Short mmCIF file of C-alpha atoms in Angstrom, two decimals:
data_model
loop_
_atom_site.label_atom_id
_atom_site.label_comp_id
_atom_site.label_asym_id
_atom_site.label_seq_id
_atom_site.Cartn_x
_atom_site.Cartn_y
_atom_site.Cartn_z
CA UNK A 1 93.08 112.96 74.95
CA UNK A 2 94.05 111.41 78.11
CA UNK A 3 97.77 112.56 79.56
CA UNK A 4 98.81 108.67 80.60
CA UNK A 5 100.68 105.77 78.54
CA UNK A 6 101.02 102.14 77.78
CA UNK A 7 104.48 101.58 76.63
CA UNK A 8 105.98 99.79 73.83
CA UNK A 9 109.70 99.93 72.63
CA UNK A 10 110.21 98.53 68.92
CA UNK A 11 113.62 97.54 68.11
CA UNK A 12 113.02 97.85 64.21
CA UNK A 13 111.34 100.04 61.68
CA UNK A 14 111.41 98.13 58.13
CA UNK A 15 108.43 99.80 56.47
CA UNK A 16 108.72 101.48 53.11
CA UNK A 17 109.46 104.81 52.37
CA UNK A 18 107.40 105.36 50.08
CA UNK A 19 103.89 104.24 50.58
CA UNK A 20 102.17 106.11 47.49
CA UNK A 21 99.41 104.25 46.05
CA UNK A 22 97.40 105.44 43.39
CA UNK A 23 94.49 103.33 43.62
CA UNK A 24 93.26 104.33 47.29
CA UNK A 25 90.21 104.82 48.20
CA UNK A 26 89.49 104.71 44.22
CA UNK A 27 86.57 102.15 44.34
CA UNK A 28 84.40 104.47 46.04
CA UNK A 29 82.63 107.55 44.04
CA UNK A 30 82.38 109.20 47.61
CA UNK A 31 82.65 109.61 50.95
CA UNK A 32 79.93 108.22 54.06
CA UNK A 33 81.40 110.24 56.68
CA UNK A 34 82.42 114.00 58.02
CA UNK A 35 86.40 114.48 58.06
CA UNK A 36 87.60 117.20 60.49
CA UNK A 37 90.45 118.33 63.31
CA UNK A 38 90.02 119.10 66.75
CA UNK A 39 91.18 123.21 67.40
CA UNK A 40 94.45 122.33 69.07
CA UNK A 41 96.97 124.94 68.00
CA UNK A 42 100.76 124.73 66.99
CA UNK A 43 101.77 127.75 68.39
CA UNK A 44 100.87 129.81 71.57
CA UNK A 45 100.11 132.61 69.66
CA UNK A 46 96.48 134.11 68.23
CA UNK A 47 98.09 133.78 64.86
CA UNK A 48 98.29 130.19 65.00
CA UNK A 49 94.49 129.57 66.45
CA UNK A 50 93.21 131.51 63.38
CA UNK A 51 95.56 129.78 60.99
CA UNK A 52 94.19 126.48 62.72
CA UNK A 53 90.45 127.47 62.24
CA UNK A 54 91.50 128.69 58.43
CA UNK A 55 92.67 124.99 57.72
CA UNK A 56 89.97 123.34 59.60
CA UNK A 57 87.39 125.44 57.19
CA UNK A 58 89.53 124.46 54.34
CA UNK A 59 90.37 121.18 55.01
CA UNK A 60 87.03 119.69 56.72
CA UNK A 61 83.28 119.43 57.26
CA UNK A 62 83.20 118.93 60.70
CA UNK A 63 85.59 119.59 63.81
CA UNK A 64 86.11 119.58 67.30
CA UNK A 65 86.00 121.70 69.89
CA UNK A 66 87.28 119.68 73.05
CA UNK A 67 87.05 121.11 76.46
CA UNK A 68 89.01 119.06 78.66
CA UNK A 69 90.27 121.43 81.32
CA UNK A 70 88.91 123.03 84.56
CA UNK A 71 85.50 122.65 85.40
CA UNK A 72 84.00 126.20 87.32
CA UNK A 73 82.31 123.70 90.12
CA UNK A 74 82.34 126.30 93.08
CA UNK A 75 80.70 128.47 90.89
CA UNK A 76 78.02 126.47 89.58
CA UNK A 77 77.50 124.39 92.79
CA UNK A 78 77.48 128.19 94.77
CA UNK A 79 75.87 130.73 92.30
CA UNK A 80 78.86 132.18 92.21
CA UNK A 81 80.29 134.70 88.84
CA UNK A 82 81.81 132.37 86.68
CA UNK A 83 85.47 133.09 86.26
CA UNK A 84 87.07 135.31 83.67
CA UNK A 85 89.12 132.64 82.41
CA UNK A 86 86.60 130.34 81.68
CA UNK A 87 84.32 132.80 80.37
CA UNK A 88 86.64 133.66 77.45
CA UNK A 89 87.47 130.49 76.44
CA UNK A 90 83.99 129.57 75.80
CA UNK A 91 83.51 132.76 73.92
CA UNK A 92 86.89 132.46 71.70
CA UNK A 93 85.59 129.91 71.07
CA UNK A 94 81.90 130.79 69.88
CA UNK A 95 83.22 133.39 67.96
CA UNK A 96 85.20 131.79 65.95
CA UNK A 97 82.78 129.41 64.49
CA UNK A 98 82.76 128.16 61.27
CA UNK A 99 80.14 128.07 59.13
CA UNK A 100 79.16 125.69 57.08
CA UNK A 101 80.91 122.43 59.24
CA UNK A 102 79.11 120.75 61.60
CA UNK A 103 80.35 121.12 65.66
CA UNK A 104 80.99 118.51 67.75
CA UNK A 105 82.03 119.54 71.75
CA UNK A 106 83.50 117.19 73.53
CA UNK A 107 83.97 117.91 77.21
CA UNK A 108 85.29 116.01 80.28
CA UNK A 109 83.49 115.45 83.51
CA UNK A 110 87.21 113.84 84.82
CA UNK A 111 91.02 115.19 85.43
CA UNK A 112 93.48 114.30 82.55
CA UNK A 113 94.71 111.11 84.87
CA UNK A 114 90.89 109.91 84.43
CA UNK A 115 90.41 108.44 87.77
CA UNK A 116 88.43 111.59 89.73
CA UNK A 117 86.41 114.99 88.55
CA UNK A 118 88.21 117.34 86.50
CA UNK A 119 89.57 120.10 89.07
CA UNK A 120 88.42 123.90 89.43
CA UNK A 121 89.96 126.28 88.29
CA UNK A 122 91.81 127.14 92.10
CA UNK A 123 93.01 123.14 91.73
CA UNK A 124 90.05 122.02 94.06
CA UNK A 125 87.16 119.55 93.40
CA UNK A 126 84.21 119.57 95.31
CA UNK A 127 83.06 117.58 98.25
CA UNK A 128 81.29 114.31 97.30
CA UNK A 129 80.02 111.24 98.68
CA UNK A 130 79.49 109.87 95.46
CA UNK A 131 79.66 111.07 91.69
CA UNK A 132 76.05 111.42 91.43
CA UNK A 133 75.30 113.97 94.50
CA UNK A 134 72.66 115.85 93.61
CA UNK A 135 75.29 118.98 93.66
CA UNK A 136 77.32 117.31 91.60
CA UNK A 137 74.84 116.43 88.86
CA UNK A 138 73.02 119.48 89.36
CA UNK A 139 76.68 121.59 88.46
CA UNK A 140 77.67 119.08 85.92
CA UNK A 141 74.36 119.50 83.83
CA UNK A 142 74.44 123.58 84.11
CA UNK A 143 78.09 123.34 83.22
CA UNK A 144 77.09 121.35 79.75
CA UNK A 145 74.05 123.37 78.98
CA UNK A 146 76.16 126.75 79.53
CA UNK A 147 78.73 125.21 77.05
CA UNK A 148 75.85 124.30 74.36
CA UNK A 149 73.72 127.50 74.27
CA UNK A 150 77.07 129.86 73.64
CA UNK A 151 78.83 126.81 71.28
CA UNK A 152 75.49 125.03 69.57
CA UNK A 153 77.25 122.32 68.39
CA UNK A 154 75.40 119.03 66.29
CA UNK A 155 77.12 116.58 68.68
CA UNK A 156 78.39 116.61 72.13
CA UNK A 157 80.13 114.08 74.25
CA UNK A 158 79.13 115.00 77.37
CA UNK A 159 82.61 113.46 79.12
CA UNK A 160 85.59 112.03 77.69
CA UNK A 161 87.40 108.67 77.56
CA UNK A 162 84.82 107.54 80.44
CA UNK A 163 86.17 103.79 80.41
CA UNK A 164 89.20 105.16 81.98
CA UNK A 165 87.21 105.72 85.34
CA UNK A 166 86.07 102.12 85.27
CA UNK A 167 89.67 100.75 84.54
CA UNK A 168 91.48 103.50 87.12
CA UNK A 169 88.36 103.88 89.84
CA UNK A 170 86.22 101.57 89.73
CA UNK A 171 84.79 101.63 92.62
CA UNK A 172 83.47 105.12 90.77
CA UNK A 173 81.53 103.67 88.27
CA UNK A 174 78.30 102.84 88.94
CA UNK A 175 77.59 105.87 90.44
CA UNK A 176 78.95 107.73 87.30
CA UNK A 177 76.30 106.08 85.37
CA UNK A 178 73.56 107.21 87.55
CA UNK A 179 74.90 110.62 87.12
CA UNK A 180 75.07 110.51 83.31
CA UNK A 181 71.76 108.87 82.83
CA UNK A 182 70.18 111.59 84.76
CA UNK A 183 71.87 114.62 83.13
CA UNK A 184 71.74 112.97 79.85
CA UNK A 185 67.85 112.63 80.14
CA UNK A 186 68.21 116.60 81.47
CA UNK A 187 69.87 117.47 78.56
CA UNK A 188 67.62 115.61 76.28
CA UNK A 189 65.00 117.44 77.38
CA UNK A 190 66.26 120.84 76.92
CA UNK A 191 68.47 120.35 73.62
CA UNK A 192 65.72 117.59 71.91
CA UNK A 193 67.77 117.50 68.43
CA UNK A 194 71.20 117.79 70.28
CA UNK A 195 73.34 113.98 69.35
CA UNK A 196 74.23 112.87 72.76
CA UNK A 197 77.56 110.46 73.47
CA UNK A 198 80.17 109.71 75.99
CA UNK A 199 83.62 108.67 74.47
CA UNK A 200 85.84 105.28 74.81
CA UNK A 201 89.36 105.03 74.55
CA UNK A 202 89.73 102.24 71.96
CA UNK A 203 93.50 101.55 73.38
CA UNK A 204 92.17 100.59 76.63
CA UNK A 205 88.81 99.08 75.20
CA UNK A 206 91.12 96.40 73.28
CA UNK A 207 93.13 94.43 74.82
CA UNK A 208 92.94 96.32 78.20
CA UNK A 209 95.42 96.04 80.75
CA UNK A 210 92.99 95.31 83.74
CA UNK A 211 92.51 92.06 86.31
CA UNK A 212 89.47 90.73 84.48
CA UNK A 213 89.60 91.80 80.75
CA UNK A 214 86.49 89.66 79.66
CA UNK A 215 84.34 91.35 82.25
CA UNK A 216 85.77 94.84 81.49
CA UNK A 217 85.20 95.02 77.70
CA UNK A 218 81.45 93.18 78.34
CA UNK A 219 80.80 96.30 80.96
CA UNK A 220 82.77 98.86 78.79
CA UNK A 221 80.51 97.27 75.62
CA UNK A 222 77.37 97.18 77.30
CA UNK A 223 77.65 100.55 78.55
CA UNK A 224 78.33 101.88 75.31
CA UNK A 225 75.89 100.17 73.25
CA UNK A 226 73.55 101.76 75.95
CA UNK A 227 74.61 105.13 74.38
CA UNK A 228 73.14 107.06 70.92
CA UNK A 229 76.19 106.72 69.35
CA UNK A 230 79.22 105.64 70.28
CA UNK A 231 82.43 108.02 70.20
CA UNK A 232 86.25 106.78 69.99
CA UNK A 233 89.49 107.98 70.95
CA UNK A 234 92.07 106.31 69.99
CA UNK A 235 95.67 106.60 69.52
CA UNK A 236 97.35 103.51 68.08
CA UNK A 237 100.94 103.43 69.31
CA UNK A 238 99.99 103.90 72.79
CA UNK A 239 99.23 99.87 72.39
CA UNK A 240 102.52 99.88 70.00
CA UNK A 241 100.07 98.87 66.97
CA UNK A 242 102.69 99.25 64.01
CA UNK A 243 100.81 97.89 61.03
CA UNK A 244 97.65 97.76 59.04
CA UNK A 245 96.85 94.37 60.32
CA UNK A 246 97.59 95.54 63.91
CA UNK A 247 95.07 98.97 62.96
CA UNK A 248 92.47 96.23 61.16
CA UNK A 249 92.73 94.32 64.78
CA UNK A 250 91.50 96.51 66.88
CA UNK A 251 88.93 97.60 64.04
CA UNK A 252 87.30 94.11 63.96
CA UNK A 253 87.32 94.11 67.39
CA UNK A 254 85.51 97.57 67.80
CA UNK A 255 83.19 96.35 65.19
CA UNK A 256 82.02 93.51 67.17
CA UNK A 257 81.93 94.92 70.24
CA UNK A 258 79.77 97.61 68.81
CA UNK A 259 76.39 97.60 67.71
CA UNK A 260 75.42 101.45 67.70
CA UNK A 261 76.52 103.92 64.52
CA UNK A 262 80.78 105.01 65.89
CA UNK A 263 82.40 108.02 65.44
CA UNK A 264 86.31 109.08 66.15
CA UNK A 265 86.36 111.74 67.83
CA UNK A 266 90.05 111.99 68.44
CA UNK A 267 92.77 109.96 66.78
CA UNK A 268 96.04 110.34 65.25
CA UNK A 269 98.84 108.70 65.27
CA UNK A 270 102.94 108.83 65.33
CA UNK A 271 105.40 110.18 61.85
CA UNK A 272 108.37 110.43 63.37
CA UNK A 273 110.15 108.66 66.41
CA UNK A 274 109.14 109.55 70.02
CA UNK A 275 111.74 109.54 73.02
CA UNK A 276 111.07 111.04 76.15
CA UNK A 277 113.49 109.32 78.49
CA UNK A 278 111.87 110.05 81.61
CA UNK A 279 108.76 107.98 80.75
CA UNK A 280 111.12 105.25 79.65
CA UNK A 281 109.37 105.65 76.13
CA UNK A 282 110.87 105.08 72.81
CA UNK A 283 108.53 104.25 69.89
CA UNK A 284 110.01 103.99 66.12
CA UNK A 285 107.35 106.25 64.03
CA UNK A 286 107.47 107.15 60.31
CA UNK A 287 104.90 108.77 57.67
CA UNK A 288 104.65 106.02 56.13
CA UNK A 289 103.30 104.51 59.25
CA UNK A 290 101.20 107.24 60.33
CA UNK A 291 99.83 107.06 56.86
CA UNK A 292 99.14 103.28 57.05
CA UNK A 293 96.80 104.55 59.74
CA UNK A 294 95.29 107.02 58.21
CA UNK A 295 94.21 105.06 55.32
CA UNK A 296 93.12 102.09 57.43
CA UNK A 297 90.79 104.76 59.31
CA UNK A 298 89.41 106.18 56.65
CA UNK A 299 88.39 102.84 54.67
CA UNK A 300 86.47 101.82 57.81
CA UNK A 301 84.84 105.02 58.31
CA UNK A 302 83.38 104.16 54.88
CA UNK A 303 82.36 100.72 55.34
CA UNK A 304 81.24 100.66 58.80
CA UNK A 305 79.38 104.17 57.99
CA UNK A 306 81.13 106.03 60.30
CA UNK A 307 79.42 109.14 61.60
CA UNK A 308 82.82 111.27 61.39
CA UNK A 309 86.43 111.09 62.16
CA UNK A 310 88.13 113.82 63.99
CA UNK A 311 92.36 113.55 63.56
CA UNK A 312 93.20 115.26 66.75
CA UNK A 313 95.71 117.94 65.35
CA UNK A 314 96.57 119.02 62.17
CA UNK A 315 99.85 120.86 62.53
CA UNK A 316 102.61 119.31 64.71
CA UNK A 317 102.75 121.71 67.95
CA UNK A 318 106.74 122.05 68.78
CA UNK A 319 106.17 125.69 69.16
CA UNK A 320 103.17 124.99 71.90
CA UNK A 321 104.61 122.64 73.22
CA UNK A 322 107.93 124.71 74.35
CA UNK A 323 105.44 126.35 76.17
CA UNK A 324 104.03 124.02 78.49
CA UNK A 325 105.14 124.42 81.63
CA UNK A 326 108.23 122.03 83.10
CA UNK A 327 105.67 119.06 85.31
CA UNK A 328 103.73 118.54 81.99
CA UNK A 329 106.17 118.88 78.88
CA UNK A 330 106.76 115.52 79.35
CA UNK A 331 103.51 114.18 78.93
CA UNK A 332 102.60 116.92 76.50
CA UNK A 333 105.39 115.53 73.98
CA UNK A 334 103.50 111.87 73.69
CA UNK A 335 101.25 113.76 70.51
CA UNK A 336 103.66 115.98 69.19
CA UNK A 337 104.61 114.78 65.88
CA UNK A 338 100.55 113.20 65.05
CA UNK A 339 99.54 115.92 62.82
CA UNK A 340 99.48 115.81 59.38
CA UNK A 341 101.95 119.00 58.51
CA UNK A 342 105.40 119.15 60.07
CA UNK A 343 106.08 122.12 62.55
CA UNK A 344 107.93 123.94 59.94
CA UNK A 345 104.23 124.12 57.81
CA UNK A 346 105.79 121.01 55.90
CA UNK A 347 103.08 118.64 54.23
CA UNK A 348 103.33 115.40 55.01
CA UNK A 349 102.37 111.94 53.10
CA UNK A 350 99.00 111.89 55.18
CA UNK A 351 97.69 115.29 54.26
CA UNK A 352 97.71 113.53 50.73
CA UNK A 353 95.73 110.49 51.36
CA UNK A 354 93.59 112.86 53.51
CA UNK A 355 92.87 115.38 50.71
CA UNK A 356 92.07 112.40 48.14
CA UNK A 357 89.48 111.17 50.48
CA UNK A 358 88.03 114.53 51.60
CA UNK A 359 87.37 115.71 48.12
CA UNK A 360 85.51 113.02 46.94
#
């Protein structure tokens, strides 16, 4: 999940209300693909991480654990004790895994803005010359198997949204895949059944807002057909995609572009308006929207055999988010209403489609 936006103002919303349709999904027997959440909570409160790991059991067969904060560099890079903080994240996390549902990790090399490394956790990054220092790749690559042995997930994405850096720093690129290849090849070699990926942003894959789009999406493409599988994130209204012919879009273009198995690793998308005036955004959202999305995801999951889709939170997070502190509520409010339950535990039209699909 990447903390930036492409705007989009609609002046209308004329969808239905009511979008119930009976006959969903019904010519299929079952599902190709996992179905899962990512472990973002709704509340800051231990009560609402194991209520979020309850539903995830309940309500999936795979889910995501994504790990896009501070990276321990000086640490790694220094032999140094790794700090507390960090520490007990990764363990919360390990011991609350769930059995029975496969684990995918996904964590980020880069800072939420995409466009340099993710910082430590004093608000540093390390000296470089270039991304693939030996220092760097040598901290990177214990910082990923650390995360493995105490996780042991099935997949992990060993840095997120990665075609950001090409569209924000380009000039950062090569060398990033120089780094990658090597610790990917490192990581091979000491996790051999491990599923190895990097993931895309489909919003800025299609349609990208860049000098030369034609040579970005050939690079972007290349790059990830280069990969085992390819992982997406992607968060329609961020491109103000509105309809199921707007979803389909950027589906057939994905689908072309892409010639390795694809997986979502974190998408979602908007049931209720979203105004944050200081961003100058205002985006028209509804249920029957989000659900528009939800069904158009999950009916290409099952005929482009999909590895999994990951929706990236279940519960709308009011109660988190009135937490965040003042510089990022802002930016923290862009996913607020994506999940599929309302922040008062309400169900919403999605969870529906989602349970239909899940139980099959």
């Amino acid at each position: 999940m990447t903390f930036f936006f492409i705007g989009c103002k609609k002046e209308k919303d004329n969808q239905p209300k009511d979008s119930s349709k009976s006959s969903f999904f019904s010519e299929y027997t079952s599902r190709s693909f996992e179905m899962g959440f990512s472990t973002w909570p709704y509340a800051p409160t231990v009560e609402s991480v194991d209520a979020t790991y309850q539903f995830m059991s309940n309500n999936g067969d795979v889910y995501s654990e994504h790990i896009d904060s501070s990276i321990p560099w000086d640490a790694w890079i220094n032999g140094l004790p790794l700090p507390a903080e960090f520490i007990n994240e990764i363990e919360s996390k390990a011991s609350r895994k769930i059995p029975n549902a496969k684990l995918t990790v996904s964590v980020s090399l880069l800072n939420s803005s995409r466009d340099e490394l993710a910082f430590d956790f004093d608000g540093t990054i390390p000296n470089y010359t270039a991304i693939n220092d030996a220092h760097i790749e040598d901290a990177y690559f214990e910082h990923l198997k650390y995360i493995t042995n105490q996780l042991n997930p099935d997949y992990l994405v060993m840095a997120i949204e990665v075609n950001e850096l090409f569209k924000n720093a380009p000039e950062k690129w090569d060398s990033y895949k120089l780094l990658m290849a090597n610790i990917r090849a490192r990581i091979m070699q000491e996790f051999p059944s491990l599923i190895l990926s990097e993931s895309v942003t489909l919003h800025n894959f299609y349609q990208p807002d860049v000098p030369d789009s034609a040579q970005y999406i050939a690079e972007i493409a290349d790059y990830a057909n280069s990969l085992g599988f390819v992982t997406i994130s992607f968060y329609p209204f961020f491109k103000g995609l509105k309809t199921k012919d707007d979803f389909q879009e950027a589906f057939d273009f994905l689908h072309q572009k892409i010639n390795k198995p694809i997986a979502f690793a974190e998408t979602s998308h908007l049931s209720e308006t979203l105004s944050v005036e200081s961003l100058n955004i205002y985006i028209l959202g509804s249920q029957y929207e989000q659900n528009e999305y939800l069904e158009t995801l999950l009916i290409n999951a099952q005929e482009n055999d999909y590895k999994y889709i990951i929706w990236w939170a279940h519960r709308d997070y009011n109660e988190l988010w009135e937490s965040f502190p003042e510089e990022v509520k802002d930016l923290g409010k862009l996913w607020i209403s994506t999940g599929i339950i309302n922040e008062d535990g309400i169900e919403k039209q999605a969870l529906s489609t989602w349970d239909l699909v899940f139980n099959k």
